[in-house]
Amino acid sequence: MTSKYKEKIGAIIIYLTLLVVALFCLVPFFFLLISSLRPGVEMIQNGISFQIDFSALNLKNYWLLVEGKDGIYPLWYINSVIITVAHTVFSLLFTSMVGYGLAIYNFKGKNLIFTIVLVVMMIPVEILILPLYKLAISIDLIDSYMGVILPFVVTPTCIFFFRQYAMSLPRELLDAGRIDGCGEFKIFFQIMMPLMLPAFGAMGILQAMSSWNSFVWPLIVLRSTDMLTLPIGLQSLITPYGNNYDLLFPGAVMSVIPIMILFIINQKAFISGLTVGGVKG
Amino acid sequence: MACLELKNIYKRYPGNVTAVDNLNLDIPDREFVVLVGPSGCGKSTTLRMIAGLEEISEGELYIDGKMVNNIAPKDRDIAMVFQNYALYPHMTVYENMVFGLKIRKMPKDEMKKRVMEAAKILDIEHLLDRKPKALSGGQRQRVALGRCIVRDPKVFLMDEPLSNLDAKLRDQMRTEISKLHQRLQTTFVYVTHDQREAMTMGTCIVVMKDGLVQQVDSPQVLYGSPCNLFVASFIGSPQMNFVKAVVVKKEEGAYLTFGDTNIQLPAFKAKNPALENFFDKEVIMGIRPEDLYDNEECFKEFSASIVNASIEVTELMGAETYLFMKVEGSNFVARVNPKSTAKAGDTVKIAIDTNKIHIFDKDTEKIILN
């Protein structure tokens, strides 16, 4: 057997294995999609059935999602979008600035601040919930967008990531910017930020995903039904007296779509952002 | 156009490290000054202090008579070319060139006019829409120069701008920068560790070592009359040959003796009062490779200064040949005619042009006589 032939067979085996793994990952999504197009009663009667009557599939549940329960689902959707966008934008802005500052500038206490960032990274979120809740009450943030966004807007993981990325930026650009007449903010926004786009892509997806899927903290802070976010709203459809599958499945499908779009758009930046430390050193 | 004045400049870093030690320098208007020295001698630090990118620990810096110690780089009216070009990768060549002008809120028409003029000078008009990653090293360097030209600054600062280019391109860009200086008639301060660049480009060269200025002079003076052993060895390639010798005074004149060799110094050197304190003492004799000869005519001319040399390696450079050899146990290099028949393993006679001998104090390493 020639080495070229061997390589080809090796590639086929690799691709087949990847295909099986990909199919395995897609099965739950497939059933979620199919179930969202079937009446919820079928789910209660048959459970997850492999016998699919494609002619019986329809978009009735999706219509119900918009119309049913006084149109509360679209409201949850809007809440989730507002919170996710605001959280992601502010988080990227602030953490990139902190990370950049820690990487580029030399100042007293820089190492101490970075050590604190590393230490905070190791503290589980659950430990912070109670003090954060008390703080949220004291500054009147309960049942508000700000209450959900503010406590986790500056995350140590993001700071760490941006710092590592900014360490690889050429310092001469900083000097060139200063000579060209830029102040420090202009250097950051007009010169360095565009160079940090892969990092923004990667952190953008991670932050948006964590914010979109965030459950525990919004559950604690948000109280009124019309302020709920998608995960909490959907969870409220699961009750001890029966689960509203007619809304639950299409709701879950719709909630996956924004993250998928975000990932598809940002895929390239996401991957180059995550591999940067390893490849460039 | 501006003159620069550096008065008692010091740069100290934490840990009591002095990078620049009491630097005094007057750079007249339109001069092409080259700061040259080995790595870590403080030349780049000096340039960065002039640019305002490094704080001056002590001393005063004047640009056109105005003290600028506490003035931000953007307000010093300087432009700088960096070793790695420092072009903004996300901007096109045009955007790179106008960036500094945009920050200064210059009218669009004027910006365009300046960019087109600079692009024409540097022959990069066809590259204006490209991003830096689509340019070769030489093109990037031209864009970096263009970015400075459009600013029309008082002083051009260049920090080893050719060190990332290959040898051929470096030679070409060297000429272009010299031409640019003649054309723009502006003050240039250029940093390099390459003495060849310094010699070919500078109208004035500042040789630095360990943060101290060793000598400030024109290339000709530096080469012909170095002030100490360091300058003599740093300037010139191949470097000057050195050998420890004793100055011996005899009735017929003064001799330099090393090993079994005696070289008679010419009368004007032997009678130089500076030599009087060194009779019967050990000194360091220096002679440039081109002042050593291996042809018959020179043997007659310098009959009192012929030494035996064993050739170790010969290097034919095209227009000349380098002979690497041992003379009385010391390594010597001679730059001779390419027609020379000497080859490795030969023992040949070498004539020394005694008029060109340099003598250095062995202890202080300062020049005794050139």
XYZ file of C-alpha atoms in Angstrom:
651
model
C 0.000 0.000 0.000
C 1.418 3.403 -0.918
C 1.668 6.075 1.745
C -0.765 8.258 -0.210
C -3.358 5.475 -0.140
C -2.771 4.981 3.589
C -3.253 8.717 4.198
C -6.545 8.640 2.301
C -7.885 5.711 4.330
C -6.757 7.430 7.541
C -8.613 10.602 6.534
C -11.783 8.617 5.705
C -11.693 6.910 9.112
C -11.208 10.262 10.869
C -14.073 11.888 8.976
C -16.399 8.916 9.586
C -15.627 9.035 13.314
C -16.266 12.776 13.397
C -19.510 12.277 11.498
C -20.742 9.705 14.041
C -19.811 12.031 16.937
C -21.532 14.971 15.205
C -24.697 12.902 14.609
C -24.628 11.783 18.215
C -24.488 15.429 19.333
C -27.270 16.431 16.959
C -29.782 13.751 18.045
C -31.145 15.731 21.044
C -31.507 18.846 18.874
C -33.279 16.804 16.219
C -35.807 15.458 18.703
C -36.233 18.904 20.225
C -37.035 20.268 16.776
C -39.392 17.400 15.898
C -41.124 17.574 19.279
C -41.676 21.300 18.825
C -43.627 20.537 15.655
C -45.881 17.929 17.309
C -48.705 18.418 19.803
C -47.462 18.277 23.384
C -50.000 15.565 24.229
C -48.096 13.091 22.032
C -45.063 13.619 24.204
C -47.070 12.792 27.302
C -48.596 9.709 25.639
C -45.570 8.234 23.837
C -42.517 9.917 25.361
C -39.642 10.503 22.939
C -40.718 8.298 20.033
C -38.579 7.316 17.086
C -41.690 6.816 14.978
C -42.121 10.199 13.335
C -45.153 10.949 11.238
C -43.727 13.798 9.175
C -47.148 14.602 7.662
C -48.459 15.461 11.146
C -45.762 18.043 11.853
C -46.923 21.681 11.906
C -46.010 25.129 13.219
C -49.044 25.390 15.486
C -46.934 25.345 18.668
C -44.834 28.266 17.410
C -47.976 30.285 16.767
C -49.112 29.402 20.271
C -45.767 30.649 21.561
C -46.456 34.131 20.198
C -50.163 34.221 20.991
C -50.538 32.067 24.101
C -50.227 33.160 27.746
C -50.975 36.787 26.729
C -47.853 36.940 24.582
C -45.534 36.584 27.539
C -42.937 34.511 25.645
C -41.931 37.352 23.270
C -41.550 39.531 26.345
C -39.145 37.010 27.931
C -37.313 36.879 24.642
C -36.916 40.661 24.581
C -35.757 40.631 28.212
C -33.163 37.992 27.399
C -31.954 39.906 24.348
C -31.658 43.209 26.247
C -29.833 41.615 29.174
C -27.526 39.562 26.953
C -26.618 42.453 24.648
C -26.064 44.902 27.491
C -24.153 42.390 29.573
C -21.942 41.333 26.662
C -21.195 44.861 25.467
C -20.388 46.242 28.918
C -18.489 43.142 29.897
C -16.293 43.223 26.787
C -15.703 46.947 27.123
C -14.695 46.949 30.761
C -12.805 43.662 30.923
C -10.849 44.409 27.747
C -9.797 47.743 29.208
C -8.718 46.153 32.490
C -6.904 43.314 30.720
C -5.184 45.724 28.329
C -4.169 47.978 31.211
C -2.683 45.073 33.142
C -0.786 43.881 30.074
C 0.533 47.165 28.701
C 1.105 49.628 31.523
C 3.546 49.433 34.382
C 2.205 50.820 37.614
C 2.481 50.170 41.316
C 0.256 47.338 42.516
C -0.143 45.864 39.028
C 0.942 42.400 40.138
C -1.257 42.568 43.212
C -4.301 43.427 41.084
C -3.524 40.573 38.709
C -3.141 38.187 41.650
C -6.535 39.304 42.934
C -8.011 38.625 39.482
C -6.552 35.108 39.557
C -7.812 34.486 43.094
C -11.323 35.698 42.224
C -11.305 33.316 39.247
C -11.021 30.453 41.707
C -14.017 31.486 43.855
C -17.184 29.567 42.886
C -20.119 31.831 41.942
C -22.392 30.062 44.457
C -20.352 31.497 47.336
C -20.972 35.019 46.050
C -24.730 34.640 45.582
C -25.804 35.535 49.139
C -23.623 38.637 49.572
C -24.536 39.766 46.070
C -28.219 39.312 46.836
C -27.916 41.396 50.001
C -26.030 44.039 48.034
C -28.655 44.023 45.271
C -31.401 44.603 47.861
C -29.488 47.398 49.548
C -28.983 49.326 46.300
C -32.458 48.541 45.023
C -31.505 46.391 42.054
C -34.031 43.614 42.649
C -36.340 42.869 39.708
C -34.436 45.085 37.272
C -32.208 44.580 34.242
C -29.336 46.244 36.070
C -29.720 43.772 38.913
C -29.054 40.896 36.506
C -26.301 42.599 34.514
C -24.218 44.526 37.019
C -22.847 41.851 39.379
C -21.258 39.775 36.610
C -20.303 42.475 34.152
C -16.594 42.385 35.027
C -15.575 38.744 35.115
C -12.024 37.714 36.078
C -11.910 35.068 33.345
C -12.467 37.726 30.687
C -9.866 40.029 32.242
C -7.367 37.186 32.302
C -8.072 36.303 28.679
C -7.795 39.902 27.433
C -4.615 40.412 29.431
C -3.001 37.354 27.902
C -4.067 38.485 24.441
C -2.884 42.065 24.925
C 0.520 40.799 26.075
C 1.163 39.678 22.494
C 0.379 43.098 20.982
C 3.431 44.933 19.611
C 4.431 47.751 21.969
C 5.845 49.769 19.097
C 2.290 50.464 17.936
C 1.692 52.107 21.267
C 4.707 54.356 20.717
C 3.690 55.028 17.109
C 0.227 56.039 18.317
C 1.683 58.400 20.911
C 3.934 60.043 18.336
C 1.026 60.294 15.895
C -0.779 62.328 18.525
C -3.128 59.851 20.208
C -4.026 59.900 23.870
C -4.194 56.601 25.745
C -7.930 56.091 25.101
C -7.550 56.807 21.409
C -4.659 54.345 21.236
C -6.858 51.725 22.872
C -9.979 52.314 20.805
C -8.449 53.135 17.426
C -5.263 51.075 17.346
C -5.263 48.268 19.872
C -8.941 47.329 19.969
C -9.109 46.416 16.266
C -6.076 44.195 16.810
C -7.828 42.484 19.693
C -10.856 41.532 17.573
C -10.207 37.760 17.769
C -10.202 38.059 21.547
C -13.427 40.085 21.383
C -14.955 37.417 19.118
C -14.099 34.575 21.470
C -15.071 36.388 24.649
C -18.180 37.834 22.975
C -19.571 34.377 22.258
C -18.661 33.018 25.676
C -20.128 36.011 27.501
C -23.268 36.089 25.364
C -23.794 32.371 25.881
C -23.300 32.538 29.621
C -25.621 35.541 29.850
C -28.286 34.029 27.580
C -28.262 30.738 29.492
C -27.798 32.315 32.930
C -30.272 30.786 35.336
C -29.465 30.939 39.039
C -28.768 34.670 39.441
C -31.697 35.940 37.311
C -33.952 33.465 39.188
C -32.935 35.119 42.444
C -33.087 38.728 41.255
C -36.081 38.753 38.909
C -39.555 38.472 40.394
C -42.319 39.788 38.121
C -43.438 37.460 35.340
C -42.944 40.118 32.665
C -39.297 40.663 33.734
C -38.244 37.015 33.435
C -35.593 35.850 31.017
C -36.031 32.839 28.709
C -34.437 30.099 30.844
C -36.492 31.108 33.885
C -39.648 31.648 31.848
C -39.305 28.229 30.218
C -38.577 26.653 33.563
C -41.847 28.144 34.869
C -43.676 26.029 32.275
C -42.520 22.911 34.098
C -44.844 22.484 37.057
C -45.686 19.631 39.433
C -49.132 19.564 37.849
C -47.945 18.856 34.322
C -45.489 20.333 31.857
C -46.634 22.616 29.081
C -44.772 20.832 26.254
C -46.698 22.780 23.599
C -44.749 25.884 24.655
C -41.666 24.280 26.181
C -40.284 22.675 23.006
C -40.754 25.545 20.536
C -39.588 27.937 23.257
C -36.410 25.932 23.706
C -35.855 25.789 19.933
C -36.262 29.544 19.610
C -33.896 30.120 22.509
C -31.114 28.192 20.775
C -31.324 30.199 17.529
C -29.594 33.483 18.616
C -26.585 31.637 20.022
C -26.283 29.572 16.856
C -26.424 32.697 14.674
C -23.851 34.407 16.878
C -21.545 31.427 16.668
C -21.879 31.071 12.916
C -21.121 34.771 12.361
C -18.261 34.823 14.823
C -16.902 31.317 14.324
C -13.641 32.369 12.702
C -12.840 35.011 15.287
C -13.868 32.642 18.079
C -11.486 29.905 17.010
C -8.552 32.214 16.217
C -9.152 33.954 19.549
C -9.036 30.733 21.511
C -5.974 29.368 19.749
C -3.945 32.559 19.867
C -2.123 31.873 23.125
C -1.108 28.409 22.022
C -0.020 29.182 18.492
C 1.652 32.572 18.807
C 3.097 31.917 22.284
C 13.942 71.888 10.576
C 15.320 72.254 14.052
C 18.392 72.016 16.186
C 18.554 69.726 19.169
C 20.413 70.253 22.386
C 20.912 67.570 25.009
C 22.352 68.906 28.249
C 23.641 66.570 30.976
C 21.044 63.949 30.168
C 20.773 60.913 32.427
C 18.462 57.957 32.231
C 18.288 55.774 35.298
C 16.132 52.703 35.725
C 15.062 51.139 39.017
C 17.802 49.048 40.557
C 20.389 51.795 40.052
C 20.919 50.993 36.376
C 22.178 53.976 34.412
C 21.332 53.566 30.744
C 22.487 57.027 29.667
C 25.204 58.761 31.631
C 25.656 62.529 31.399
C 24.991 62.887 27.685
C 25.817 66.236 26.143
C 25.113 66.745 22.489
C 24.431 69.630 20.160
C 22.767 68.660 16.931
C 22.695 71.523 14.432
C 19.819 72.095 12.045
C 19.652 69.770 8.987
C 22.328 67.454 10.360
C 22.130 63.683 9.871
C 23.295 62.421 13.245
C 23.827 58.719 13.770
C 23.932 57.237 17.257
C 25.956 54.060 17.011
C 27.162 51.498 19.484
C 26.741 47.906 20.602
C 23.492 46.593 22.100
C 22.709 48.116 25.477
C 24.874 51.208 24.994
C 21.914 53.575 25.482
C 21.474 54.782 21.907
C 17.828 53.715 21.569
C 17.067 55.046 25.048
C 18.533 58.403 23.994
C 16.378 58.441 20.876
C 13.281 57.518 22.882
C 14.039 60.338 25.316
C 14.233 62.758 22.385
C 10.898 61.367 21.155
C 9.347 61.728 24.598
C 8.641 58.017 24.897
C 11.034 57.704 27.842
C 11.172 60.067 30.749
C 14.445 61.932 31.244
C 15.791 61.172 34.743
C 18.019 64.233 34.842
C 19.144 66.925 32.426
C 17.549 69.152 29.838
C 16.444 68.524 26.301
C 15.863 71.426 23.929
C 14.273 71.320 20.487
C 14.727 74.595 18.651
C 15.684 76.293 21.883
C 12.550 75.180 23.705
C 12.884 72.855 26.666
C 10.709 69.818 25.986
C 11.395 67.566 28.993
C 7.784 67.713 30.086
C 6.160 67.987 26.683
C 4.222 65.002 25.309
C 5.574 63.264 22.177
C 2.689 64.533 20.050
C 3.548 68.139 20.876
C 7.270 67.869 20.119
C 6.783 68.002 16.356
C 8.865 64.927 15.735
C 8.240 61.809 13.689
C 9.734 58.406 14.252
C 10.451 55.316 12.195
C 10.575 52.130 14.239
C 12.649 48.999 13.854
C 9.561 46.858 13.180
C 7.913 49.609 11.104
C 4.972 49.826 13.592
C 2.408 50.200 10.837
C -1.167 49.790 11.996
C -2.082 46.353 10.582
C -5.822 47.014 10.294
C -5.380 50.177 8.211
C -4.427 50.560 4.561
C -1.221 52.308 3.562
C -3.188 55.516 2.918
C -4.934 55.304 6.289
C -1.620 54.624 8.001
C -0.129 57.710 6.439
C -3.019 60.054 7.214
C -3.655 58.744 10.726
C -1.405 61.281 12.418
C -2.844 64.098 10.296
C -6.424 63.068 11.084
C -5.650 63.213 14.791
C -4.394 66.766 14.195
C -7.670 67.512 12.401
C -6.038 68.593 9.155
C -8.399 69.418 6.235
C -9.033 66.395 3.991
C -7.679 68.029 0.822
C -4.429 68.957 2.496
C -4.081 65.430 3.919
C -4.579 63.866 0.504
C -2.119 66.262 -1.093
C 0.568 65.463 1.451
C 0.056 61.706 1.175
C 0.238 61.809 -2.612
C 3.413 63.904 -2.495
C 5.081 61.562 -0.003
C 3.916 58.504 -1.956
C 5.463 59.965 -5.080
C 8.787 60.618 -3.362
C 8.879 57.052 -2.034
C 7.394 55.441 -5.129
C 4.535 53.798 -3.237
C 1.607 55.394 -5.081
C 0.411 51.983 -6.281
C 0.384 50.581 -2.737
C -1.920 53.094 -1.077
C -4.941 50.749 -0.940
C -3.024 47.783 0.401
C -2.812 46.628 3.990
C 0.671 46.260 5.551
C 0.491 42.462 5.498
C 0.346 42.601 1.679
C 3.644 44.525 1.494
C 7.241 43.353 1.409
C 9.725 44.453 4.072
C 11.144 47.222 1.893
C 7.686 48.520 0.983
C 6.659 48.546 4.637
C 9.760 50.527 5.484
C 8.893 53.053 2.792
C 5.378 53.395 4.173
C 6.859 53.951 7.632
C 9.032 56.696 6.139
C 6.007 58.098 4.299
C 4.069 58.303 7.530
C 6.838 60.535 8.849
C 7.203 62.649 5.713
C 3.504 63.632 5.596
C 3.795 65.021 9.081
C 6.517 67.441 7.908
C 8.165 67.281 11.339
C 11.013 69.335 12.716
C 13.036 66.215 13.502
C 13.062 62.705 12.016
C 13.935 59.980 14.492
C 14.851 56.523 13.222
C 15.392 53.534 15.466
C 17.327 50.866 13.558
C 14.913 51.107 10.636
C 16.888 48.815 8.332
C 17.751 45.988 10.682
C 14.837 43.807 9.564
C 15.692 44.014 5.875
C 17.899 41.651 3.931
C 21.396 42.821 2.978
C 20.593 43.935 -0.575
C 17.463 45.838 0.398
C 19.310 47.399 3.309
C 21.922 48.829 0.962
C 19.196 50.186 -1.301
C 17.182 51.747 1.525
C 20.343 53.237 3.009
C 20.857 55.217 -0.160
C 17.195 56.183 -0.263
C 17.244 57.511 3.292
C 20.352 59.551 2.510
C 18.633 60.950 -0.575
C 15.555 61.703 1.490
C 17.660 63.667 3.928
C 19.148 65.721 1.120
C 15.721 66.326 -0.338
C 13.874 67.208 2.867
C 16.703 69.211 4.446
C 15.517 68.289 7.935
C 17.327 67.170 11.060
C 17.648 63.377 11.208
C 18.628 61.383 14.282
C 19.340 57.800 13.349
C 20.112 54.887 15.655
C 21.980 51.809 14.514
C 24.375 49.195 15.803
C 25.789 48.783 12.299
C 28.908 50.923 11.922
C 28.656 50.631 8.155
C 25.268 52.330 8.159
C 26.642 54.978 10.475
C 29.674 55.654 8.289
C 27.758 55.815 5.028
C 24.755 57.847 6.139
C 25.758 60.154 8.944
C 27.158 63.626 8.599
C 27.970 63.346 12.281
C 28.405 60.137 14.270
C 27.982 59.691 18.003
C 29.698 56.538 19.236
C 28.275 55.273 22.518
C 29.273 52.565 24.967
C 27.712 51.671 28.335
C 25.604 54.828 28.307
C 28.588 57.086 27.725
C 29.402 59.054 24.612
C 32.831 57.998 23.402
C 33.346 60.337 20.465
C 31.273 62.731 18.363
C 32.759 63.490 14.961
C 32.402 63.221 11.236
C 32.812 59.718 9.734
C 36.222 60.638 8.315
C 37.609 61.852 11.636
C 36.167 58.890 13.535
C 37.819 56.477 11.144
C 41.128 58.255 10.875
C 41.504 59.583 14.395
C 39.603 57.448 16.917
C 39.790 58.795 20.444
C 40.103 55.424 22.147
C 40.470 51.706 21.658
C 36.691 51.121 21.633
C 35.997 53.605 18.839
C 38.982 52.300 16.878
C 37.726 48.728 17.149
C 34.035 49.540 16.603
C 34.408 51.694 13.524
C 35.690 49.927 10.461
C 35.118 46.491 9.016
C 37.190 44.342 9.240
C 38.134 45.980 12.483
C 41.510 47.553 13.268
C 44.325 45.124 14.164
C 45.708 45.462 17.668
C 48.910 44.183 19.202
C 50.625 44.900 22.495
C 54.001 46.529 21.897
C 56.722 48.336 23.826
C 57.840 51.812 22.782
C 61.618 51.819 22.611
C 63.639 54.987 22.105
C 66.910 54.655 20.247
C 69.306 57.188 18.818
C 67.974 56.854 15.311
C 64.358 57.180 16.433
C 61.475 55.411 18.207
C 60.498 51.787 17.711
C 57.513 49.665 18.535
C 58.665 46.224 19.627
C 56.506 43.137 19.857
C 57.927 39.621 19.877
C 61.013 39.626 17.655
C 59.645 42.439 15.524
C 60.814 46.024 15.639
C 58.955 48.673 13.709
C 60.494 52.050 13.311
C 58.021 54.895 13.768
C 58.194 57.767 11.290
C 59.867 60.901 12.582
C 56.666 62.921 12.981
C 55.231 60.237 15.258
C 58.495 59.534 17.119
C 58.933 63.215 17.953
C 55.338 63.662 19.101
C 55.500 64.890 22.719
C 52.518 62.675 23.603
C 54.765 59.628 23.187
C 57.429 60.800 25.625
C 55.696 59.434 28.718
C 55.433 55.988 27.175
C 59.047 55.166 26.346
C 59.894 51.662 27.568
C 56.284 51.085 28.451
C 53.785 48.706 26.961
C 51.165 50.250 24.693
C 48.645 48.958 22.201
C 49.489 49.397 18.555
C 46.591 49.630 16.097
C 46.715 49.387 12.334
C 43.816 49.243 9.875
C 43.653 46.198 7.539
C 44.055 48.391 4.457
C 47.347 49.748 5.823
C 48.990 46.334 5.581
C 50.503 45.367 2.220
C 51.805 42.201 0.635
C 53.255 43.584 -2.620
C 56.861 44.266 -3.588
C 56.504 48.024 -4.172
C 55.306 48.518 -0.615
C 58.102 46.342 0.778
C 60.511 48.928 -0.638
C 58.500 51.876 0.636
C 58.053 50.479 4.166
C 61.288 48.510 4.423
C 61.656 49.385 8.138
C 58.339 47.860 9.051
C 58.119 44.429 7.475
C 56.804 41.541 9.528
C 56.451 37.818 8.894
C 52.890 36.539 8.884
C 51.474 33.040 8.593
C 48.260 33.038 6.606
C 45.393 31.101 8.203
C 42.458 31.911 5.916
C 41.999 33.992 2.789
C 38.631 35.463 1.784
C 38.159 36.779 -1.717
C 35.545 39.558 -1.526
C 35.587 40.472 -5.215
C 37.236 43.870 -5.268
C 39.603 42.931 -2.436
C 40.951 39.961 -0.524
C 41.086 39.588 3.248
C 44.091 37.764 4.626
C 43.522 36.399 8.131
C 46.929 35.719 9.633
C 49.070 35.427 12.729
C 51.779 38.012 13.371
C 53.962 37.243 16.400
C 51.100 35.232 17.888
C 48.496 37.980 17.391
C 45.559 37.798 14.986
C 45.812 40.255 12.084
C 43.637 40.928 9.053
C 44.953 42.561 5.916
C 42.825 43.977 3.121
C 44.913 43.434 -0.002
C 44.641 43.407 -3.756
C 42.495 40.496 -5.039
C 45.385 39.505 -7.283
C 47.360 38.523 -4.161
C 48.710 34.977 -4.452
C 48.866 34.352 -0.697
C 47.029 31.269 0.442
C 46.290 29.498 3.698
C 49.397 27.907 5.208
C 51.837 30.321 3.523
C 54.290 32.429 5.470
C 54.458 35.812 3.811
C 56.004 39.205 4.337
C 53.631 42.009 5.256
C 54.570 45.675 5.135
C 53.004 48.028 7.664
C 52.330 51.636 6.691
C 53.854 53.211 9.777
C 52.356 56.619 8.967
C 48.939 55.110 9.722
C 49.827 53.449 13.026
C 47.660 54.352 16.031
C 49.051 54.024 19.530
C 46.790 53.570 22.558
C 47.468 53.712 26.278
C 47.222 50.128 27.544
C 45.683 51.149 30.882
C 43.244 53.912 29.972
C 42.708 52.670 26.392
C 42.822 56.304 25.256
C 44.667 57.350 22.136
C 48.266 58.476 22.532
C 48.787 59.388 18.938
C 47.021 58.848 15.647
